[in-house]
Amino acid sequence: DAGVIQSPRHEVTEMGQEVTLRCKPISGHDYLFWYRQTMMRGLELLIYFNNNVPIDDSGMPEDRFSAKMPNASFSTLKIQPSEPRDSAVYFCASRSSTGGPSGGYTFGSGTRLTVV
Amino acid sequence: AQSVSQHNHHVILSEAASLELGCNYSYGGTVNLFWYVQYPGQHLQLLLKYFSGDPLVKGIKGFEAEFIKSKFSFNLRKPSVQWSDTAEYFCALGPGGYQKVTFGIGTKLQVIP
């Protein structure tokens, strides 16, 4: 298995532009998580899905952020419009419920977003 | 609400020194605890996890952690660090039966050859 695949690895965009981050979870994993990592706040859970359904989006910072999971093999995190304070590394992670209630996640390599 | 505290944000050690990274959590129910490692420029990888049973958990690369329920702690240890252990270490808490895992702020470990 190729693991959790995220694209792009790096994204530089201008303030006000729309940004779309992509994630392909491990095949068979029924949970998908989006995290944001910054120096000041560490790793923050933004949203997670179970069987493609959003379960908890309480970590999404504001309406500019949205996430979708149209099928079991693909999820997007969209920021529109982007702002400099959105600059961070965004990680996607997946896990299988057969691994127990809180089994370890498999993380993707992350997308480093810079908004100028 | 659940929370995780890592008290040492930056630790510098010489090779062969012993390591202990502190982690305390706040949650009133059954917990699952994890340590993750993030090598420079890479994604997080699971080092070890505690669900139940023996409170001393052994992980990969010679790391171990001890769950002390009375102290709400899950400290990470390694008897002798190597330069290749230079990384950031995250403690994480997942309440039993629930998916929302909370991560600590992380501890940057720098091992000097």
JSON list of C-alpha atoms in Angstrom, two decimals:
[
{"chain": "A", "resi": 1, "resn": "ASP", "atom": "CA", "xyz": [0.00, 0.00, 0.00]},
{"chain": "A", "resi": 2, "resn": "ALA", "atom": "CA", "xyz": [1.32, 3.47, -0.85]},
{"chain": "A", "resi": 3, "resn": "GLY", "atom": "CA", "xyz": [0.08, 4.94, 2.41]},
{"chain": "A", "resi": 4, "resn": "VAL", "atom": "CA", "xyz": [-1.93, 8.13, 2.76]},
{"chain": "A", "resi": 5, "resn": "ILE", "atom": "CA", "xyz": [-1.25, 10.31, -0.26]},
{"chain": "A", "resi": 6, "resn": "GLN", "atom": "CA", "xyz": [-1.56, 14.08, -0.13]},
{"chain": "A", "resi": 7, "resn": "SER", "atom": "CA", "xyz": [-1.19, 16.62, -2.88]},
{"chain": "A", "resi": 8, "resn": "PRO", "atom": "CA", "xyz": [0.30, 19.02, -3.48]},
{"chain": "A", "resi": 9, "resn": "ARG", "atom": "CA", "xyz": [3.35, 18.78, -1.19]},
{"chain": "A", "resi": 10, "resn": "HIS", "atom": "CA", "xyz": [3.85, 22.52, -1.30]},
{"chain": "A", "resi": 11, "resn": "GLU", "atom": "CA", "xyz": [1.46, 25.29, -2.24]},
{"chain": "A", "resi": 12, "resn": "VAL", "atom": "CA", "xyz": [2.21, 28.99, -2.40]},
{"chain": "A", "resi": 13, "resn": "THR", "atom": "CA", "xyz": [-0.72, 31.22, -3.13]},
{"chain": "A", "resi": 14, "resn": "GLU", "atom": "CA", "xyz": [-1.73, 34.84, -2.88]},
{"chain": "A", "resi": 15, "resn": "MET", "atom": "CA", "xyz": [-4.10, 36.09, -0.26]},
{"chain": "A", "resi": 16, "resn": "GLY", "atom": "CA", "xyz": [-7.69, 35.87, -1.45]},
{"chain": "A", "resi": 17, "resn": "GLN", "atom": "CA", "xyz": [-7.16, 32.90, -3.73]},
{"chain": "A", "resi": 18, "resn": "GLU", "atom": "CA", "xyz": [-8.91, 29.59, -3.37]},
{"chain": "A", "resi": 19, "resn": "VAL", "atom": "CA", "xyz": [-6.77, 26.67, -2.23]},
{"chain": "A", "resi": 20, "resn": "THR", "atom": "CA", "xyz": [-7.69, 22.99, -2.51]},
{"chain": "A", "resi": 21, "resn": "LEU", "atom": "CA", "xyz": [-5.75, 20.30, -0.67]},
{"chain": "A", "resi": 22, "resn": "ARG", "atom": "CA", "xyz": [-6.25, 16.67, -1.59]},
{"chain": "A", "resi": 23, "resn": "CYS", "atom": "CA", "xyz": [-5.98, 13.40, 0.27]},
{"chain": "A", "resi": 24, "resn": "LYS", "atom": "CA", "xyz": [-6.22, 9.74, -0.67]},
{"chain": "A", "resi": 25, "resn": "PRO", "atom": "CA", "xyz": [-6.56, 7.53, 2.41]},
{"chain": "A", "resi": 26, "resn": "ILE", "atom": "CA", "xyz": [-5.34, 3.99, 2.72]},
{"chain": "A", "resi": 27, "resn": "SER", "atom": "CA", "xyz": [-7.68, 1.60, 0.98]},
{"chain": "A", "resi": 28, "resn": "GLY", "atom": "CA", "xyz": [-10.07, 0.03, 3.48]},
{"chain": "A", "resi": 29, "resn": "HIS", "atom": "CA", "xyz": [-9.65, 2.72, 6.12]},
{"chain": "A", "resi": 30, "resn": "ASP", "atom": "CA", "xyz": [-13.04, 4.07, 7.11]},
{"chain": "A", "resi": 31, "resn": "TYR", "atom": "CA", "xyz": [-11.90, 7.10, 9.11]},
{"chain": "A", "resi": 32, "resn": "LEU", "atom": "CA", "xyz": [-10.23, 10.17, 7.62]},
{"chain": "A", "resi": 33, "resn": "PHE", "atom": "CA", "xyz": [-8.89, 13.15, 9.54]},
{"chain": "A", "resi": 34, "resn": "TRP", "atom": "CA", "xyz": [-7.62, 16.58, 8.55]},
{"chain": "A", "resi": 35, "resn": "TYR", "atom": "CA", "xyz": [-5.10, 18.24, 10.89]},
{"chain": "A", "resi": 36, "resn": "ARG", "atom": "CA", "xyz": [-3.34, 21.58, 10.75]},
{"chain": "A", "resi": 37, "resn": "GLN", "atom": "CA", "xyz": [0.13, 21.99, 12.25]},
{"chain": "A", "resi": 38, "resn": "THR", "atom": "CA", "xyz": [1.61, 25.36, 13.24]},
{"chain": "A", "resi": 39, "resn": "MET", "atom": "CA", "xyz": [4.47, 26.35, 15.51]},
{"chain": "A", "resi": 40, "resn": "MET", "atom": "CA", "xyz": [2.18, 28.21, 17.86]},
{"chain": "A", "resi": 41, "resn": "ARG", "atom": "CA", "xyz": [-0.70, 25.76, 18.18]},
{"chain": "A", "resi": 42, "resn": "GLY", "atom": "CA", "xyz": [0.83, 22.40, 17.33]},
{"chain": "A", "resi": 43, "resn": "LEU", "atom": "CA", "xyz": [-1.48, 19.82, 15.74]},
{"chain": "A", "resi": 44, "resn": "GLU", "atom": "CA", "xyz": [-5.13, 20.79, 15.60]},
{"chain": "A", "resi": 45, "resn": "LEU", "atom": "CA", "xyz": [-7.89, 18.48, 14.41]},
{"chain": "A", "resi": 46, "resn": "LEU", "atom": "CA", "xyz": [-9.98, 20.32, 11.85]},
{"chain": "A", "resi": 47, "resn": "ILE", "atom": "CA", "xyz": [-12.53, 17.70, 10.83]},
{"chain": "A", "resi": 48, "resn": "TYR", "atom": "CA", "xyz": [-12.95, 13.98, 10.56]},
{"chain": "A", "resi": 49, "resn": "PHE", "atom": "CA", "xyz": [-15.08, 11.63, 8.47]},
{"chain": "A", "resi": 50, "resn": "ASN", "atom": "CA", "xyz": [-16.39, 8.14, 9.04]},
{"chain": "A", "resi": 51, "resn": "ASN", "atom": "CA", "xyz": [-17.52, 6.21, 5.98]},
{"chain": "A", "resi": 52, "resn": "ASN", "atom": "CA", "xyz": [-17.36, 9.46, 3.97]},
{"chain": "A", "resi": 53, "resn": "VAL", "atom": "CA", "xyz": [-19.69, 11.29, 6.36]},
{"chain": "A", "resi": 54, "resn": "PRO", "atom": "CA", "xyz": [-18.38, 14.31, 8.32]},
{"chain": "A", "resi": 55, "resn": "ILE", "atom": "CA", "xyz": [-18.65, 13.49, 12.01]},
{"chain": "A", "resi": 56, "resn": "ASP", "atom": "CA", "xyz": [-17.04, 16.41, 13.79]},
{"chain": "A", "resi": 57, "resn": "ASP", "atom": "CA", "xyz": [-16.09, 19.69, 12.14]},
{"chain": "A", "resi": 58, "resn": "SER", "atom": "CA", "xyz": [-15.83, 21.70, 15.34]},
{"chain": "A", "resi": 59, "resn": "GLY", "atom": "CA", "xyz": [-12.15, 22.33, 14.68]},
{"chain": "A", "resi": 60, "resn": "MET", "atom": "CA", "xyz": [-12.72, 24.08, 11.36]},
{"chain": "A", "resi": 61, "resn": "PRO", "atom": "CA", "xyz": [-11.59, 27.63, 12.12]},
{"chain": "A", "resi": 62, "resn": "GLU", "atom": "CA", "xyz": [-14.22, 29.50, 10.15]},
{"chain": "A", "resi": 63, "resn": "ASP", "atom": "CA", "xyz": [-16.55, 29.41, 7.16]},
{"chain": "A", "resi": 64, "resn": "ARG", "atom": "CA", "xyz": [-13.67, 29.95, 4.79]},
{"chain": "A", "resi": 65, "resn": "PHE", "atom": "CA", "xyz": [-12.73, 26.32, 5.39]},
{"chain": "A", "resi": 66, "resn": "SER", "atom": "CA", "xyz": [-14.71, 23.43, 3.96]},
{"chain": "A", "resi": 67, "resn": "ALA", "atom": "CA", "xyz": [-14.02, 19.73, 3.54]},
{"chain": "A", "resi": 68, "resn": "LYS", "atom": "CA", "xyz": [-15.63, 17.02, 1.48]},
{"chain": "A", "resi": 69, "resn": "MET", "atom": "CA", "xyz": [-15.28, 13.31, 1.05]},
{"chain": "A", "resi": 70, "resn": "PRO", "atom": "CA", "xyz": [-17.21, 12.32, -2.08]},
{"chain": "A", "resi": 71, "resn": "ASN", "atom": "CA", "xyz": [-16.06, 8.69, -1.89]},
{"chain": "A", "resi": 72, "resn": "ALA", "atom": "CA", "xyz": [-13.98, 6.35, 0.22]},
{"chain": "A", "resi": 73, "resn": "SER", "atom": "CA", "xyz": [-10.78, 7.09, -1.65]},
{"chain": "A", "resi": 74, "resn": "PHE", "atom": "CA", "xyz": [-10.72, 10.87, -1.85]},
{"chain": "A", "resi": 75, "resn": "SER", "atom": "CA", "xyz": [-11.12, 13.93, 0.32]},
{"chain": "A", "resi": 76, "resn": "THR", "atom": "CA", "xyz": [-10.54, 17.64, -0.18]},
{"chain": "A", "resi": 77, "resn": "LEU", "atom": "CA", "xyz": [-9.95, 20.54, 2.15]},
{"chain": "A", "resi": 78, "resn": "LYS", "atom": "CA", "xyz": [-10.74, 23.89, 0.60]},
{"chain": "A", "resi": 79, "resn": "ILE", "atom": "CA", "xyz": [-9.91, 27.37, 1.83]},
{"chain": "A", "resi": 80, "resn": "GLN", "atom": "CA", "xyz": [-11.72, 30.23, 0.13]},
{"chain": "A", "resi": 81, "resn": "PRO", "atom": "CA", "xyz": [-10.57, 32.96, 0.35]},
{"chain": "A", "resi": 82, "resn": "SER", "atom": "CA", "xyz": [-7.14, 32.16, 1.78]},
{"chain": "A", "resi": 83, "resn": "GLU", "atom": "CA", "xyz": [-5.38, 34.44, 4.25]},
{"chain": "A", "resi": 84, "resn": "PRO", "atom": "CA", "xyz": [-1.74, 34.63, 5.42]},
{"chain": "A", "resi": 85, "resn": "ARG", "atom": "CA", "xyz": [-2.72, 33.23, 8.83]},
{"chain": "A", "resi": 86, "resn": "ASP", "atom": "CA", "xyz": [-3.78, 30.01, 7.09]},
{"chain": "A", "resi": 87, "resn": "SER", "atom": "CA", "xyz": [-0.13, 29.28, 6.36]},
{"chain": "A", "resi": 88, "resn": "ALA", "atom": "CA", "xyz": [0.64, 25.92, 7.98]},
{"chain": "A", "resi": 89, "resn": "VAL", "atom": "CA", "xyz": [1.26, 22.29, 7.22]},
{"chain": "A", "resi": 90, "resn": "TYR", "atom": "CA", "xyz": [-1.98, 20.40, 6.65]},
{"chain": "A", "resi": 91, "resn": "PHE", "atom": "CA", "xyz": [-1.93, 16.68, 7.36]},
{"chain": "A", "resi": 92, "resn": "CYS", "atom": "CA", "xyz": [-4.42, 14.06, 6.36]},
{"chain": "A", "resi": 93, "resn": "ALA", "atom": "CA", "xyz": [-4.58, 10.81, 8.34]},
{"chain": "A", "resi": 94, "resn": "SER", "atom": "CA", "xyz": [-6.65, 7.66, 8.09]},
{"chain": "A", "resi": 95, "resn": "ARG", "atom": "CA", "xyz": [-7.36, 4.63, 10.19]},
{"chain": "A", "resi": 96, "resn": "SER", "atom": "CA", "xyz": [-9.49, 1.54, 10.22]},
{"chain": "A", "resi": 97, "resn": "SER", "atom": "CA", "xyz": [-12.14, 0.96, 12.86]},
{"chain": "A", "resi": 98, "resn": "THR", "atom": "CA", "xyz": [-11.07, -2.68, 12.99]},
{"chain": "A", "resi": 99, "resn": "GLY", "atom": "CA", "xyz": [-7.91, -1.44, 14.67]},
{"chain": "A", "resi": 100, "resn": "GLY", "atom": "CA", "xyz": [-9.81, -0.72, 17.87]},
{"chain": "A", "resi": 101, "resn": "PRO", "atom": "CA", "xyz": [-11.59, 2.43, 19.09]},
{"chain": "A", "resi": 102, "resn": "SER", "atom": "CA", "xyz": [-8.54, 4.64, 18.96]},
{"chain": "A", "resi": 103, "resn": "GLY", "atom": "CA", "xyz": [-5.96, 2.74, 17.01]},
{"chain": "A", "resi": 104, "resn": "GLY", "atom": "CA", "xyz": [-2.98, 4.55, 15.61]},
{"chain": "A", "resi": 105, "resn": "TYR", "atom": "CA", "xyz": [-3.41, 6.76, 12.61]},
{"chain": "A", "resi": 106, "resn": "THR", "atom": "CA", "xyz": [-1.43, 6.65, 9.39]},
{"chain": "A", "resi": 107, "resn": "PHE", "atom": "CA", "xyz": [-0.46, 10.15, 8.38]},
{"chain": "A", "resi": 108, "resn": "GLY", "atom": "CA", "xyz": [0.22, 11.53, 4.94]},
{"chain": "A", "resi": 109, "resn": "SER", "atom": "CA", "xyz": [3.31, 13.57, 4.18]},
{"chain": "A", "resi": 110, "resn": "GLY", "atom": "CA", "xyz": [1.42, 16.83, 4.53]},
{"chain": "A", "resi": 111, "resn": "THR", "atom": "CA", "xyz": [0.87, 19.89, 2.38]},
{"chain": "A", "resi": 112, "resn": "ARG", "atom": "CA", "xyz": [2.90, 22.94, 3.32]},
{"chain": "A", "resi": 113, "resn": "LEU", "atom": "CA", "xyz": [0.70, 25.93, 2.52]},
{"chain": "A", "resi": 114, "resn": "THR", "atom": "CA", "xyz": [2.10, 29.43, 2.31]},
{"chain": "A", "resi": 115, "resn": "VAL", "atom": "CA", "xyz": [-0.28, 32.32, 1.73]},
{"chain": "A", "resi": 116, "resn": "VAL", "atom": "CA", "xyz": [1.47, 35.56, 0.80]},
{"chain": "B", "resi": 1, "resn": "ALA", "atom": "CA", "xyz": [-12.79, 18.34, 27.64]},
{"chain": "B", "resi": 2, "resn": "GLN", "atom": "CA", "xyz": [-9.63, 16.40, 27.00]},
{"chain": "B", "resi": 3, "resn": "SER", "atom": "CA", "xyz": [-6.17, 17.93, 26.85]},
{"chain": "B", "resi": 4, "resn": "VAL", "atom": "CA", "xyz": [-2.54, 16.90, 26.64]},
{"chain": "B", "resi": 5, "resn": "SER", "atom": "CA", "xyz": [0.41, 18.79, 28.12]},
{"chain": "B", "resi": 6, "resn": "GLN", "atom": "CA", "xyz": [4.01, 18.36, 27.11]},
{"chain": "B", "resi": 7, "resn": "HIS", "atom": "CA", "xyz": [6.18, 20.38, 29.43]},
{"chain": "B", "resi": 8, "resn": "ASN", "atom": "CA", "xyz": [9.49, 20.32, 27.59]},
{"chain": "B", "resi": 9, "resn": "HIS", "atom": "CA", "xyz": [9.25, 22.11, 24.28]},
{"chain": "B", "resi": 10, "resn": "HIS", "atom": "CA", "xyz": [12.90, 21.79, 23.34]},
{"chain": "B", "resi": 11, "resn": "VAL", "atom": "CA", "xyz": [15.36, 19.24, 24.68]},
{"chain": "B", "resi": 12, "resn": "ILE", "atom": "CA", "xyz": [19.03, 19.00, 23.76]},
{"chain": "B", "resi": 13, "resn": "LEU", "atom": "CA", "xyz": [20.99, 15.88, 24.65]},
{"chain": "B", "resi": 14, "resn": "SER", "atom": "CA", "xyz": [24.33, 14.37, 23.82]},
{"chain": "B", "resi": 15, "resn": "GLU", "atom": "CA", "xyz": [24.45, 10.95, 22.20]},
{"chain": "B", "resi": 16, "resn": "ALA", "atom": "CA", "xyz": [24.18, 8.09, 24.70]},
{"chain": "B", "resi": 17, "resn": "ALA", "atom": "CA", "xyz": [22.36, 10.25, 27.22]},
{"chain": "B", "resi": 18, "resn": "SER", "atom": "CA", "xyz": [19.10, 8.98, 28.66]},
{"chain": "B", "resi": 19, "resn": "LEU", "atom": "CA", "xyz": [15.84, 10.56, 27.59]},
{"chain": "B", "resi": 20, "resn": "GLU", "atom": "CA", "xyz": [12.60, 11.19, 29.38]},
{"chain": "B", "resi": 21, "resn": "LEU", "atom": "CA", "xyz": [9.90, 13.35, 27.83]},
{"chain": "B", "resi": 22, "resn": "GLY", "atom": "CA", "xyz": [6.99, 14.32, 30.01]},
{"chain": "B", "resi": 23, "resn": "CYS", "atom": "CA", "xyz": [3.34, 14.01, 29.04]},
{"chain": "B", "resi": 24, "resn": "ASN", "atom": "CA", "xyz": [0.33, 14.67, 31.22]},
{"chain": "B", "resi": 25, "resn": "TYR", "atom": "CA", "xyz": [-3.25, 14.41, 30.17]},
{"chain": "B", "resi": 26, "resn": "SER", "atom": "CA", "xyz": [-6.59, 15.56, 31.38]},
{"chain": "B", "resi": 27, "resn": "TYR", "atom": "CA", "xyz": [-9.60, 13.32, 30.92]},
{"chain": "B", "resi": 28, "resn": "GLY", "atom": "CA", "xyz": [-11.90, 11.65, 33.38]},
{"chain": "B", "resi": 29, "resn": "GLY", "atom": "CA", "xyz": [-12.62, 8.38, 31.60]},
{"chain": "B", "resi": 30, "resn": "THR", "atom": "CA", "xyz": [-10.85, 5.49, 29.93]},
{"chain": "B", "resi": 31, "resn": "VAL", "atom": "CA", "xyz": [-7.98, 6.66, 27.78]},
{"chain": "B", "resi": 32, "resn": "ASN", "atom": "CA", "xyz": [-5.85, 5.44, 24.96]},
{"chain": "B", "resi": 33, "resn": "LEU", "atom": "CA", "xyz": [-2.44, 7.09, 24.80]},
{"chain": "B", "resi": 34, "resn": "PHE", "atom": "CA", "xyz": [0.06, 7.41, 22.01]},
{"chain": "B", "resi": 35, "resn": "TRP", "atom": "CA", "xyz": [3.49, 8.77, 21.22]},
{"chain": "B", "resi": 36, "resn": "TYR", "atom": "CA", "xyz": [4.21, 9.86, 17.67]},
{"chain": "B", "resi": 37, "resn": "VAL", "atom": "CA", "xyz": [7.51, 10.95, 16.16]},
{"chain": "B", "resi": 38, "resn": "GLN", "atom": "CA", "xyz": [8.03, 13.41, 13.33]},
{"chain": "B", "resi": 39, "resn": "TYR", "atom": "CA", "xyz": [11.49, 13.40, 11.74]},
{"chain": "B", "resi": 40, "resn": "PRO", "atom": "CA", "xyz": [12.54, 16.62, 10.01]},
{"chain": "B", "resi": 41, "resn": "GLY", "atom": "CA", "xyz": [10.47, 17.20, 6.91]},
{"chain": "B", "resi": 42, "resn": "GLN", "atom": "CA", "xyz": [8.46, 14.02, 7.36]},
{"chain": "B", "resi": 43, "resn": "HIS", "atom": "CA", "xyz": [5.00, 13.02, 8.53]},
{"chain": "B", "resi": 44, "resn": "LEU", "atom": "CA", "xyz": [4.07, 11.68, 11.94]},
{"chain": "B", "resi": 45, "resn": "GLN", "atom": "CA", "xyz": [4.75, 8.05, 12.67]},
{"chain": "B", "resi": 46, "resn": "LEU", "atom": "CA", "xyz": [3.45, 5.99, 15.56]},
{"chain": "B", "resi": 47, "resn": "LEU", "atom": "CA", "xyz": [6.13, 5.11, 18.14]},
{"chain": "B", "resi": 48, "resn": "LEU", "atom": "CA", "xyz": [3.97, 3.26, 20.63]},
{"chain": "B", "resi": 49, "resn": "LYS", "atom": "CA", "xyz": [0.49, 3.11, 22.09]},
{"chain": "B", "resi": 50, "resn": "TYR", "atom": "CA", "xyz": [-1.25, 2.14, 25.30]},
{"chain": "B", "resi": 51, "resn": "PHE", "atom": "CA", "xyz": [-4.79, 0.76, 25.36]},
{"chain": "B", "resi": 52, "resn": "SER", "atom": "CA", "xyz": [-4.91, -1.41, 28.46]},
{"chain": "B", "resi": 53, "resn": "GLY", "atom": "CA", "xyz": [-2.93, -4.01, 30.39]},
{"chain": "B", "resi": 54, "resn": "ASP", "atom": "CA", "xyz": [0.74, -3.63, 31.24]},
{"chain": "B", "resi": 55, "resn": "PRO", "atom": "CA", "xyz": [1.32, 0.08, 31.90]},
{"chain": "B", "resi": 56, "resn": "LEU", "atom": "CA", "xyz": [4.89, -0.19, 30.59]},
{"chain": "B", "resi": 57, "resn": "VAL", "atom": "CA", "xyz": [4.68, -0.11, 26.83]},
{"chain": "B", "resi": 58, "resn": "LYS", "atom": "CA", "xyz": [7.55, -0.84, 24.50]},
{"chain": "B", "resi": 59, "resn": "GLY", "atom": "CA", "xyz": [7.66, 0.71, 21.07]},
{"chain": "B", "resi": 60, "resn": "ILE", "atom": "CA", "xyz": [9.94, 0.87, 18.08]},
{"chain": "B", "resi": 61, "resn": "LYS", "atom": "CA", "xyz": [13.57, 1.98, 18.09]},
{"chain": "B", "resi": 62, "resn": "GLY", "atom": "CA", "xyz": [14.11, 1.24, 21.77]},
{"chain": "B", "resi": 63, "resn": "PHE", "atom": "CA", "xyz": [11.51, 3.66, 23.09]},
{"chain": "B", "resi": 64, "resn": "GLU", "atom": "CA", "xyz": [9.18, 2.85, 25.94]},
{"chain": "B", "resi": 65, "resn": "ALA", "atom": "CA", "xyz": [6.53, 4.71, 27.89]},
{"chain": "B", "resi": 66, "resn": "GLU", "atom": "CA", "xyz": [4.91, 4.21, 31.25]},
{"chain": "B", "resi": 67, "resn": "PHE", "atom": "CA", "xyz": [1.27, 4.93, 31.97]},
{"chain": "B", "resi": 68, "resn": "ILE", "atom": "CA", "xyz": [0.78, 6.11, 35.55]},
{"chain": "B", "resi": 69, "resn": "LYS", "atom": "CA", "xyz": [-2.93, 6.55, 36.05]},
{"chain": "B", "resi": 70, "resn": "SER", "atom": "CA", "xyz": [-2.64, 8.23, 39.45]},
{"chain": "B", "resi": 71, "resn": "LYS", "atom": "CA", "xyz": [-0.44, 10.92, 37.94]},
{"chain": "B", "resi": 72, "resn": "PHE", "atom": "CA", "xyz": [-2.30, 11.19, 34.62]},
{"chain": "B", "resi": 73, "resn": "SER", "atom": "CA", "xyz": [1.07, 10.75, 32.96]},
{"chain": "B", "resi": 74, "resn": "PHE", "atom": "CA", "xyz": [2.50, 8.85, 30.01]},
{"chain": "B", "resi": 75, "resn": "ASN", "atom": "CA", "xyz": [6.19, 9.72, 29.87]},
{"chain": "B", "resi": 76, "resn": "LEU", "atom": "CA", "xyz": [8.40, 8.58, 27.02]},
{"chain": "B", "resi": 77, "resn": "ARG", "atom": "CA", "xyz": [11.82, 7.13, 27.76]},
{"chain": "B", "resi": 78, "resn": "LYS", "atom": "CA", "xyz": [14.89, 5.82, 26.01]},
{"chain": "B", "resi": 79, "resn": "PRO", "atom": "CA", "xyz": [18.00, 4.72, 27.89]},
{"chain": "B", "resi": 80, "resn": "SER", "atom": "CA", "xyz": [20.52, 5.89, 25.30]},
{"chain": "B", "resi": 81, "resn": "VAL", "atom": "CA", "xyz": [19.66, 8.31, 22.50]},
{"chain": "B", "resi": 82, "resn": "GLN", "atom": "CA", "xyz": [21.29, 8.46, 19.10]},
{"chain": "B", "resi": 83, "resn": "TRP", "atom": "CA", "xyz": [21.78, 11.32, 16.69]},
{"chain": "B", "resi": 84, "resn": "SER", "atom": "CA", "xyz": [19.10, 9.76, 14.49]},
{"chain": "B", "resi": 85, "resn": "ASP", "atom": "CA", "xyz": [16.55, 10.30, 17.26]},
{"chain": "B", "resi": 86, "resn": "THR", "atom": "CA", "xyz": [16.59, 14.02, 16.50]},
{"chain": "B", "resi": 87, "resn": "ALA", "atom": "CA", "xyz": [12.93, 14.72, 15.79]},
{"chain": "B", "resi": 88, "resn": "GLU", "atom": "CA", "xyz": [9.77, 16.16, 17.26]},
{"chain": "B", "resi": 89, "resn": "TYR", "atom": "CA", "xyz": [7.79, 13.93, 19.61]},
{"chain": "B", "resi": 90, "resn": "PHE", "atom": "CA", "xyz": [4.06, 14.22, 20.16]},
{"chain": "B", "resi": 91, "resn": "CYS", "atom": "CA", "xyz": [2.02, 12.73, 22.95]},
{"chain": "B", "resi": 92, "resn": "ALA", "atom": "CA", "xyz": [-1.61, 12.08, 22.07]},
{"chain": "B", "resi": 93, "resn": "LEU", "atom": "CA", "xyz": [-4.78, 11.11, 23.90]},
{"chain": "B", "resi": 94, "resn": "GLY", "atom": "CA", "xyz": [-7.75, 9.24, 22.51]},
{"chain": "B", "resi": 95, "resn": "PRO", "atom": "CA", "xyz": [-10.64, 8.64, 24.89]},
{"chain": "B", "resi": 96, "resn": "GLY", "atom": "CA", "xyz": [-11.81, 5.06, 24.88]},
{"chain": "B", "resi": 97, "resn": "GLY", "atom": "CA", "xyz": [-14.43, 4.35, 22.26]},
{"chain": "B", "resi": 98, "resn": "TYR", "atom": "CA", "xyz": [-14.20, 7.78, 20.66]},
{"chain": "B", "resi": 99, "resn": "GLN", "atom": "CA", "xyz": [-12.30, 8.90, 17.64]},
{"chain": "B", "resi": 100, "resn": "LYS", "atom": "CA", "xyz": [-11.15, 12.38, 18.49]},
{"chain": "B", "resi": 101, "resn": "VAL", "atom": "CA", "xyz": [-7.45, 12.11, 19.26]},
{"chain": "B", "resi": 102, "resn": "THR", "atom": "CA", "xyz": [-5.89, 15.20, 20.83]},
{"chain": "B", "resi": 103, "resn": "PHE", "atom": "CA", "xyz": [-2.20, 15.90, 20.36]},
{"chain": "B", "resi": 104, "resn": "GLY", "atom": "CA", "xyz": [0.19, 17.73, 22.64]},
{"chain": "B", "resi": 105, "resn": "ILE", "atom": "CA", "xyz": [2.14, 20.72, 21.36]},
{"chain": "B", "resi": 106, "resn": "GLY", "atom": "CA", "xyz": [5.18, 18.54, 20.74]},
{"chain": "B", "resi": 107, "resn": "THR", "atom": "CA", "xyz": [8.74, 18.35, 22.09]},
{"chain": "B", "resi": 108, "resn": "LYS", "atom": "CA", "xyz": [11.66, 19.00, 19.79]},
{"chain": "B", "resi": 109, "resn": "LEU", "atom": "CA", "xyz": [14.57, 16.71, 20.61]},
{"chain": "B", "resi": 110, "resn": "GLN", "atom": "CA", "xyz": [18.02, 17.59, 19.34]},
{"chain": "B", "resi": 111, "resn": "VAL", "atom": "CA", "xyz": [20.74, 14.99, 19.85]},
{"chain": "B", "resi": 112, "resn": "ILE", "atom": "CA", "xyz": [24.28, 16.25, 19.53]},
{"chain": "B", "resi": 113, "resn": "PRO", "atom": "CA", "xyz": [26.87, 13.77, 18.23]}
]
